[in-house]
């Protein structure tokens, strides 16, 4: 009997230690997230899940860490598991909604935000995100209704005005769309997004001077938005202000060194005005800074797999990616400059020629 009592006491001590360790690991995992050490955080949550798979919190926090690492499918799967354990966990639905947006599952995301709004009907972010999802799915009337409701309750939620304007543009009512931007500027004249919106619209109508003026105002308010420099460069090109357009392409490349359109348009413009020295400097920067965007390479490799051209192992995949990336960069160089630059790119990967 005494042995049984001792065994019970020992088991009770082990269970208590396990509980303490679980709570400690949960704390350490959250601390790792706060420190942006997401892989370490995932390891802590993995240990908790292995010991106590009935807890929803480690699945939720692991989903957060995976989302931060852009593993959106894995994050959504963990959110699903957390909700299977606790369907009423209020902190999980917003995260799953964001995951679904990134996975372009807009209907699923809208469902999550509908659930969130049932519990927090005055939350502006939930209603705004649902409106965005509905707009992506071409549910224009429902999206517009969401924004109207949001602005009635939160008239200073300025981002919503641009979405409301976009809804009118999707209906084909340009004047109504621009009127929403004007309403925003009447309330907040220093809103860079509003000026940029008007500038891009003017650019689409080939009203280059108006576009230049509006985009300049946007840039003065928010000088680090690369897309505004790119749009202004197009407007200035249309006004034959080539040096100013090149300066805007330069600024775009400063902000996003791998930006394809900026490199491409800059090279064509330099060739147009015959500034060979600048074009050569541009090629040097191109060789140094430009890489084929990862999403482009992922798309190429995915399509190759569909055609039965999947690499046999990781080493072959890396070699294939390197070769295809070099070839694409060479073709871009040919389009921007001449065949001489094409061969300069291809020769960079040829050790015999480089020696």
Short mmCIF file of C-alpha atoms in Angstrom, two decimals:
data_model
loop_
_atom_site.label_atom_id
_atom_site.label_comp_id
_atom_site.label_asym_id
_atom_site.label_seq_id
_atom_site.Cartn_x
_atom_site.Cartn_y
_atom_site.Cartn_z
CA UNK A 1 0.00 0.00 0.00
CA UNK A 2 2.86 2.35 0.86
CA UNK A 3 4.40 1.62 -2.55
CA UNK A 4 1.16 2.58 -4.25
CA UNK A 5 1.05 5.85 -2.32
CA UNK A 6 4.67 6.62 -3.24
CA UNK A 7 3.94 5.84 -6.89
CA UNK A 8 0.94 8.18 -6.85
CA UNK A 9 3.02 10.94 -5.27
CA UNK A 10 5.80 10.49 -7.82
CA UNK A 11 3.29 10.55 -10.73
CA UNK A 12 1.71 13.68 -9.29
CA UNK A 13 5.11 15.38 -9.16
CA UNK A 14 5.87 14.41 -12.77
CA UNK A 15 2.52 15.76 -13.94
CA UNK A 16 3.10 19.03 -12.11
CA UNK A 17 6.55 19.42 -13.69
CA UNK A 18 5.10 18.68 -17.13
CA UNK A 19 2.45 21.35 -16.57
CA UNK A 20 5.08 23.89 -15.49
CA UNK A 21 7.27 23.02 -18.48
CA UNK A 22 4.34 23.36 -20.87
CA UNK A 23 3.48 26.81 -19.57
CA UNK A 24 7.14 27.77 -19.61
CA UNK A 25 7.57 26.63 -23.22
CA UNK A 26 4.45 28.56 -24.24
CA UNK A 27 5.93 31.67 -22.67
CA UNK A 28 9.31 31.05 -24.32
CA UNK A 29 7.62 30.50 -27.68
CA UNK A 30 5.74 33.79 -27.39
CA UNK A 31 8.98 35.51 -26.38
CA UNK A 32 10.69 34.08 -29.47
CA UNK A 33 7.87 35.51 -31.60
CA UNK A 34 8.34 38.90 -29.95
CA UNK A 35 12.06 38.67 -30.82
CA UNK A 36 11.12 37.68 -34.41
CA UNK A 37 12.90 34.34 -33.97
CA UNK A 38 10.08 32.42 -35.61
CA UNK A 39 11.86 29.11 -36.21
CA UNK A 40 12.76 28.83 -32.55
CA UNK A 41 9.18 29.72 -31.63
CA UNK A 42 7.87 26.93 -33.87
CA UNK A 43 10.18 24.43 -32.16
CA UNK A 44 8.75 25.35 -28.74
CA UNK A 45 5.18 25.05 -29.97
CA UNK A 46 5.96 21.71 -31.64
CA UNK A 47 7.09 20.34 -28.27
CA UNK A 48 3.90 21.53 -26.57
CA UNK A 49 1.68 20.06 -29.29
CA UNK A 50 3.46 16.72 -29.00
CA UNK A 51 2.75 16.60 -25.25
CA UNK A 52 -0.66 18.31 -25.18
CA UNK A 53 -2.37 18.23 -28.58
CA UNK A 54 -5.70 19.20 -27.00
CA UNK A 55 -4.58 22.82 -26.39
CA UNK A 56 -5.53 25.32 -29.09
CA UNK A 57 -3.05 28.05 -28.08
CA UNK A 58 0.15 26.37 -29.38
CA UNK A 59 -1.53 25.79 -32.75
CA UNK A 60 -2.57 29.45 -32.84
CA UNK A 61 0.87 30.78 -31.93
CA UNK A 62 2.57 28.39 -34.33
CA UNK A 63 0.22 29.66 -37.04
CA UNK A 64 1.33 33.20 -36.24
CA UNK A 65 5.00 32.21 -36.55
CA UNK A 66 4.36 30.41 -39.84
CA UNK A 67 2.48 33.44 -41.17
CA UNK A 68 5.47 35.63 -40.33
CA UNK A 69 7.64 33.21 -42.35
CA UNK A 70 5.12 33.48 -45.23
CA UNK A 71 4.06 29.84 -44.90
CA UNK A 72 0.44 30.83 -45.40
CA UNK A 73 -0.85 27.33 -46.10
CA UNK A 74 0.80 25.98 -42.97
CA UNK A 75 -0.53 28.89 -40.95
CA UNK A 76 -4.07 28.34 -42.20
CA UNK A 77 -3.83 24.62 -41.39
CA UNK A 78 -2.77 25.42 -37.82
CA UNK A 79 -5.64 27.91 -37.50
CA UNK A 80 -8.02 25.17 -38.67
CA UNK A 81 -6.64 22.82 -36.04
CA UNK A 82 -6.94 25.46 -33.32
CA UNK A 83 -10.58 26.09 -34.27
CA UNK A 84 -11.30 22.36 -34.34
CA UNK A 85 -10.20 22.29 -30.69
CA UNK A 86 -11.92 25.54 -29.72
CA UNK A 87 -14.41 26.90 -32.28
CA UNK A 88 -15.01 30.00 -30.15
CA UNK A 89 -11.39 31.17 -29.93
CA UNK A 90 -11.77 34.83 -30.95
CA UNK A 91 -8.09 35.42 -31.65
CA UNK A 92 -7.82 32.69 -34.31
CA UNK A 93 -10.39 33.84 -36.88
CA UNK A 94 -8.71 37.19 -37.73
CA UNK A 95 -5.39 35.42 -38.32
CA UNK A 96 -7.02 32.79 -40.52
CA UNK A 97 -8.75 35.57 -42.45
CA UNK A 98 -5.41 37.21 -43.24
CA UNK A 99 -3.93 33.83 -44.24
CA UNK A 100 -6.83 33.25 -46.61
CA UNK A 101 -6.38 36.69 -48.15
CA UNK A 102 -2.75 35.88 -48.86
CA UNK A 103 -3.88 32.57 -50.39
CA UNK A 104 -6.47 34.48 -52.48
CA UNK A 105 -9.32 32.59 -50.81
CA UNK A 106 -11.35 35.78 -50.49
CA UNK A 107 -14.71 34.08 -49.90
CA UNK A 108 -13.25 32.07 -47.01
CA UNK A 109 -11.64 35.17 -45.56
CA UNK A 110 -14.92 37.08 -45.81
CA UNK A 111 -16.62 34.26 -43.88
CA UNK A 112 -14.04 34.61 -41.11
CA UNK A 113 -14.56 38.36 -40.88
CA UNK A 114 -18.34 37.85 -40.85
CA UNK A 115 -17.87 35.65 -37.78
CA UNK A 116 -15.60 38.29 -36.22
CA UNK A 117 -18.15 41.03 -36.86
CA UNK A 118 -20.88 38.98 -35.21
CA UNK A 119 -18.79 39.20 -32.04
CA UNK A 120 -17.42 42.73 -32.57
CA UNK A 121 -19.80 44.62 -34.90
CA UNK A 122 -18.03 47.97 -34.46
CA UNK A 123 -14.54 46.73 -35.32
CA UNK A 124 -13.45 48.88 -38.26
CA UNK A 125 -10.60 46.62 -39.38
CA UNK A 126 -12.81 43.53 -39.62
CA UNK A 127 -15.38 45.39 -41.74
CA UNK A 128 -12.68 46.97 -43.90
CA UNK A 129 -11.03 43.61 -44.57
CA UNK A 130 -14.36 42.01 -45.43
CA UNK A 131 -15.03 44.83 -47.89
CA UNK A 132 -11.66 44.22 -49.55
CA UNK A 133 -12.42 40.51 -49.87
CA UNK A 134 -15.83 41.18 -51.37
CA UNK A 135 -14.36 43.66 -53.82
CA UNK A 136 -11.77 41.08 -54.91
CA UNK A 137 -14.63 38.64 -55.56
CA UNK A 138 -16.48 41.31 -57.57
CA UNK A 139 -19.24 41.58 -54.95
CA UNK A 140 -19.27 45.32 -55.51
CA UNK A 141 -22.61 46.18 -53.89
CA UNK A 142 -21.84 44.22 -50.71
CA UNK A 143 -18.35 45.75 -50.52
CA UNK A 144 -19.77 49.27 -50.96
CA UNK A 145 -22.34 48.59 -48.24
CA UNK A 146 -19.57 47.47 -45.88
CA UNK A 147 -17.62 50.66 -46.51
CA UNK A 148 -20.70 52.87 -46.13
CA UNK A 149 -21.46 51.24 -42.79
CA UNK A 150 -17.84 51.56 -41.70
CA UNK A 151 -17.67 55.27 -42.53
CA UNK A 152 -20.94 55.98 -40.77
CA UNK A 153 -19.41 54.58 -37.60
CA UNK A 154 -15.77 55.56 -38.17
CA UNK A 155 -15.64 58.63 -40.45
CA UNK A 156 -11.89 59.07 -39.88
CA UNK A 157 -11.00 55.57 -41.15
CA UNK A 158 -9.39 57.19 -44.16
CA UNK A 159 -8.26 54.06 -45.98
CA UNK A 160 -11.89 53.17 -46.60
CA UNK A 161 -12.47 56.12 -48.94
CA UNK A 162 -10.07 54.75 -51.56
CA UNK A 163 -11.79 51.35 -51.42
CA UNK A 164 -15.17 53.03 -51.85
CA UNK A 165 -13.78 54.93 -54.82
CA UNK A 166 -12.48 51.68 -56.32
CA UNK A 167 -15.95 50.16 -56.00
CA UNK A 168 -17.40 53.01 -58.09
CA UNK A 169 -14.67 52.64 -60.69
CA UNK A 170 -15.45 48.92 -60.93
CA UNK A 171 -19.07 49.89 -61.57
CA UNK A 172 -17.80 52.09 -64.40
CA UNK A 173 -18.71 55.37 -62.68
CA UNK A 174 -15.46 57.34 -62.79
CA UNK A 175 -16.96 60.61 -61.57
CA UNK A 176 -18.48 58.93 -58.50
CA UNK A 177 -15.15 57.25 -57.77
CA UNK A 178 -13.22 60.51 -57.94
CA UNK A 179 -15.83 62.21 -55.77
CA UNK A 180 -14.97 59.78 -52.97
CA UNK A 181 -11.30 60.72 -53.29
CA UNK A 182 -12.26 64.39 -53.14
CA UNK A 183 -14.23 63.71 -49.96
CA UNK A 184 -11.15 62.14 -48.46
CA UNK A 185 -8.95 65.09 -49.44
CA UNK A 186 -11.49 67.50 -47.96
CA UNK A 187 -11.10 65.70 -44.63
CA UNK A 188 -7.37 64.93 -44.90
CA UNK A 189 -5.55 67.01 -47.53
CA UNK A 190 -2.19 65.43 -46.68
CA UNK A 191 -3.26 61.91 -47.68
CA UNK A 192 -0.61 60.64 -50.09
CA UNK A 193 -2.68 57.69 -51.28
CA UNK A 194 -5.51 60.00 -52.36
CA UNK A 195 -3.22 62.28 -54.40
CA UNK A 196 -1.55 59.23 -55.95
CA UNK A 197 -4.97 57.78 -56.83
CA UNK A 198 -5.93 60.98 -58.65
CA UNK A 199 -2.52 61.13 -60.30
CA UNK A 200 -2.72 57.60 -61.65
CA UNK A 201 -6.21 58.27 -62.95
CA UNK A 202 -5.00 61.40 -64.75
CA UNK A 203 -2.11 59.37 -66.17
CA UNK A 204 -4.56 56.76 -67.52
CA UNK A 205 -6.35 59.61 -69.34
CA UNK A 206 -3.01 60.94 -70.69
CA UNK A 207 -3.40 64.17 -68.73
CA UNK A 208 0.30 64.19 -68.04
CA UNK A 209 0.65 67.63 -66.44
CA UNK A 210 -2.18 66.91 -64.00
CA UNK A 211 -0.69 63.51 -63.23
CA UNK A 212 2.74 65.05 -62.61
CA UNK A 213 1.30 67.68 -60.26
CA UNK A 214 -0.77 65.22 -58.23
CA UNK A 215 1.94 62.59 -57.98
CA UNK A 216 4.42 65.27 -56.92
CA UNK A 217 2.09 66.18 -54.06
CA UNK A 218 1.85 62.51 -53.07
CA UNK A 219 5.64 62.16 -53.10
CA UNK A 220 6.10 65.30 -50.99
CA UNK A 221 3.85 63.75 -48.33
CA UNK A 222 5.22 60.19 -48.50
CA UNK A 223 8.65 60.16 -50.21
CA UNK A 224 9.30 56.41 -49.92
CA UNK A 225 6.44 55.04 -52.05
CA UNK A 226 8.27 53.68 -55.10
CA UNK A 227 5.10 53.24 -57.17
CA UNK A 228 4.50 57.00 -57.18
CA UNK A 229 7.95 57.70 -58.66
CA UNK A 230 7.32 55.05 -61.30
CA UNK A 231 3.97 56.60 -62.26
CA UNK A 232 5.44 60.11 -62.30
CA UNK A 233 8.26 58.91 -64.56
CA UNK A 234 5.65 57.76 -67.07
CA UNK A 235 3.88 61.12 -66.88
CA UNK A 236 7.14 63.01 -67.39
CA UNK A 237 8.08 60.76 -70.27
CA UNK A 238 4.75 61.71 -71.84
CA UNK A 239 5.67 65.39 -71.35
CA UNK A 240 9.11 64.80 -72.99
CA UNK A 241 10.81 65.65 -69.69
CA UNK A 242 13.25 62.80 -70.18
CA UNK A 243 15.89 63.77 -67.60
CA UNK A 244 13.23 64.11 -64.90
CA UNK A 245 11.72 60.76 -65.91
CA UNK A 246 15.14 59.09 -65.66
CA UNK A 247 15.62 60.64 -62.21
CA UNK A 248 12.30 59.10 -61.12
CA UNK A 249 13.34 55.71 -62.48
CA UNK A 250 16.62 56.08 -60.57
CA UNK A 251 14.68 56.77 -57.37
CA UNK A 252 12.44 53.76 -57.99
CA UNK A 253 15.53 51.57 -58.38
CA UNK A 254 17.02 53.05 -55.19
CA UNK A 255 13.90 51.96 -53.31
CA UNK A 256 13.45 48.60 -55.11
CA UNK A 257 16.77 47.60 -56.76
CA UNK A 258 15.28 44.58 -58.55
CA UNK A 259 12.31 46.44 -60.05
CA UNK A 260 12.07 45.16 -63.63
CA UNK A 261 9.91 47.91 -65.17
CA UNK A 262 12.11 50.67 -63.76
CA UNK A 263 15.29 49.11 -65.19
CA UNK A 264 13.60 48.35 -68.48
CA UNK A 265 12.00 51.76 -69.01
CA UNK A 266 15.11 53.60 -67.88
CA UNK A 267 17.27 51.69 -70.35
CA UNK A 268 14.86 52.31 -73.22
CA UNK A 269 14.68 56.01 -72.39
CA UNK A 270 18.46 56.36 -72.24
CA UNK A 271 18.74 54.61 -75.59
CA UNK A 272 16.04 56.91 -76.98
CA UNK A 273 17.93 60.06 -76.04
CA UNK A 274 21.28 58.55 -77.02
CA UNK A 275 23.15 58.88 -73.72
CA UNK A 276 25.52 55.98 -74.16
CA UNK A 277 27.64 56.72 -71.08
CA UNK A 278 24.61 56.75 -68.79
CA UNK A 279 23.32 53.63 -70.49
CA UNK A 280 26.61 51.89 -69.75
CA UNK A 281 26.43 52.98 -66.13
CA UNK A 282 22.89 51.72 -66.10
CA UNK A 283 24.08 48.34 -67.33
CA UNK A 284 26.69 48.17 -64.57
CA UNK A 285 23.95 48.78 -61.99
CA UNK A 286 21.77 46.21 -63.76
CA UNK A 287 24.52 43.58 -63.56
CA UNK A 288 25.12 44.36 -59.90
CA UNK A 289 21.57 44.73 -58.59
CA UNK A 290 19.02 43.09 -60.84
CA UNK A 291 17.75 39.58 -60.17
CA UNK A 292 14.75 37.81 -61.66
CA UNK A 293 11.91 38.14 -59.09
CA UNK A 294 11.39 35.01 -57.02
CA UNK A 295 7.69 34.78 -57.86
CA UNK A 296 8.61 34.68 -61.57
CA UNK A 297 11.06 31.84 -61.01
CA UNK A 298 8.54 29.95 -58.86
CA UNK A 299 5.98 30.25 -61.65
CA UNK A 300 8.45 28.95 -64.25
CA UNK A 301 9.42 25.97 -62.10
CA UNK A 302 5.78 25.19 -61.34
CA UNK A 303 4.91 25.25 -65.04
CA UNK A 304 7.92 23.05 -65.83
CA UNK A 305 6.67 20.54 -63.26
CA UNK A 306 3.27 20.45 -64.96
CA UNK A 307 5.06 19.63 -68.24
CA UNK A 308 6.88 16.69 -66.62
CA UNK A 309 10.20 18.54 -66.36
CA UNK A 310 10.57 18.39 -62.59
CA UNK A 311 14.23 18.23 -61.37
CA UNK A 312 15.18 14.88 -59.87
CA UNK A 313 16.67 16.38 -56.67
CA UNK A 314 17.42 19.65 -54.93
CA UNK A 315 20.88 19.97 -56.49
CA UNK A 316 19.46 19.70 -60.01
CA UNK A 317 16.72 22.15 -59.09
CA UNK A 318 19.26 24.75 -57.89
CA UNK A 319 21.30 24.31 -61.07
CA UNK A 320 18.18 24.68 -63.24
CA UNK A 321 17.03 27.79 -61.40
CA UNK A 322 20.49 29.35 -61.78
CA UNK A 323 20.62 28.60 -65.52
CA UNK A 324 17.08 29.82 -66.26
CA UNK A 325 17.57 32.96 -64.15
CA UNK A 326 20.79 33.79 -66.03
CA UNK A 327 19.13 33.26 -69.40
CA UNK A 328 16.18 35.50 -68.49
CA UNK A 329 18.48 38.22 -67.19
CA UNK A 330 20.46 38.03 -70.44
CA UNK A 331 17.27 38.43 -72.48
CA UNK A 332 16.29 41.47 -70.43
CA UNK A 333 19.76 42.95 -71.03
CA UNK A 334 19.37 42.33 -74.78
CA UNK A 335 16.03 44.17 -74.81
CA UNK A 336 17.42 47.08 -72.80
CA UNK A 337 20.74 47.38 -74.62
CA UNK A 338 22.22 45.16 -77.36
CA UNK A 339 23.43 41.61 -77.99
CA UNK A 340 26.78 42.69 -76.55
CA UNK A 341 25.18 43.06 -73.12
CA UNK A 342 23.33 39.78 -73.64
CA UNK A 343 26.63 37.93 -74.02
CA UNK A 344 28.17 39.81 -71.11
CA UNK A 345 25.48 38.40 -68.85
CA UNK A 346 25.81 34.85 -70.19
CA UNK A 347 29.59 35.00 -69.98
CA UNK A 348 29.40 35.81 -66.27
CA UNK A 349 28.42 32.18 -65.67
CA UNK A 350 31.17 30.78 -67.93
CA UNK A 351 34.30 30.22 -65.84
CA UNK A 352 36.44 29.55 -68.91
CA UNK A 353 35.55 32.89 -70.54
CA UNK A 354 35.86 34.80 -67.26
CA UNK A 355 39.37 33.52 -66.80
#
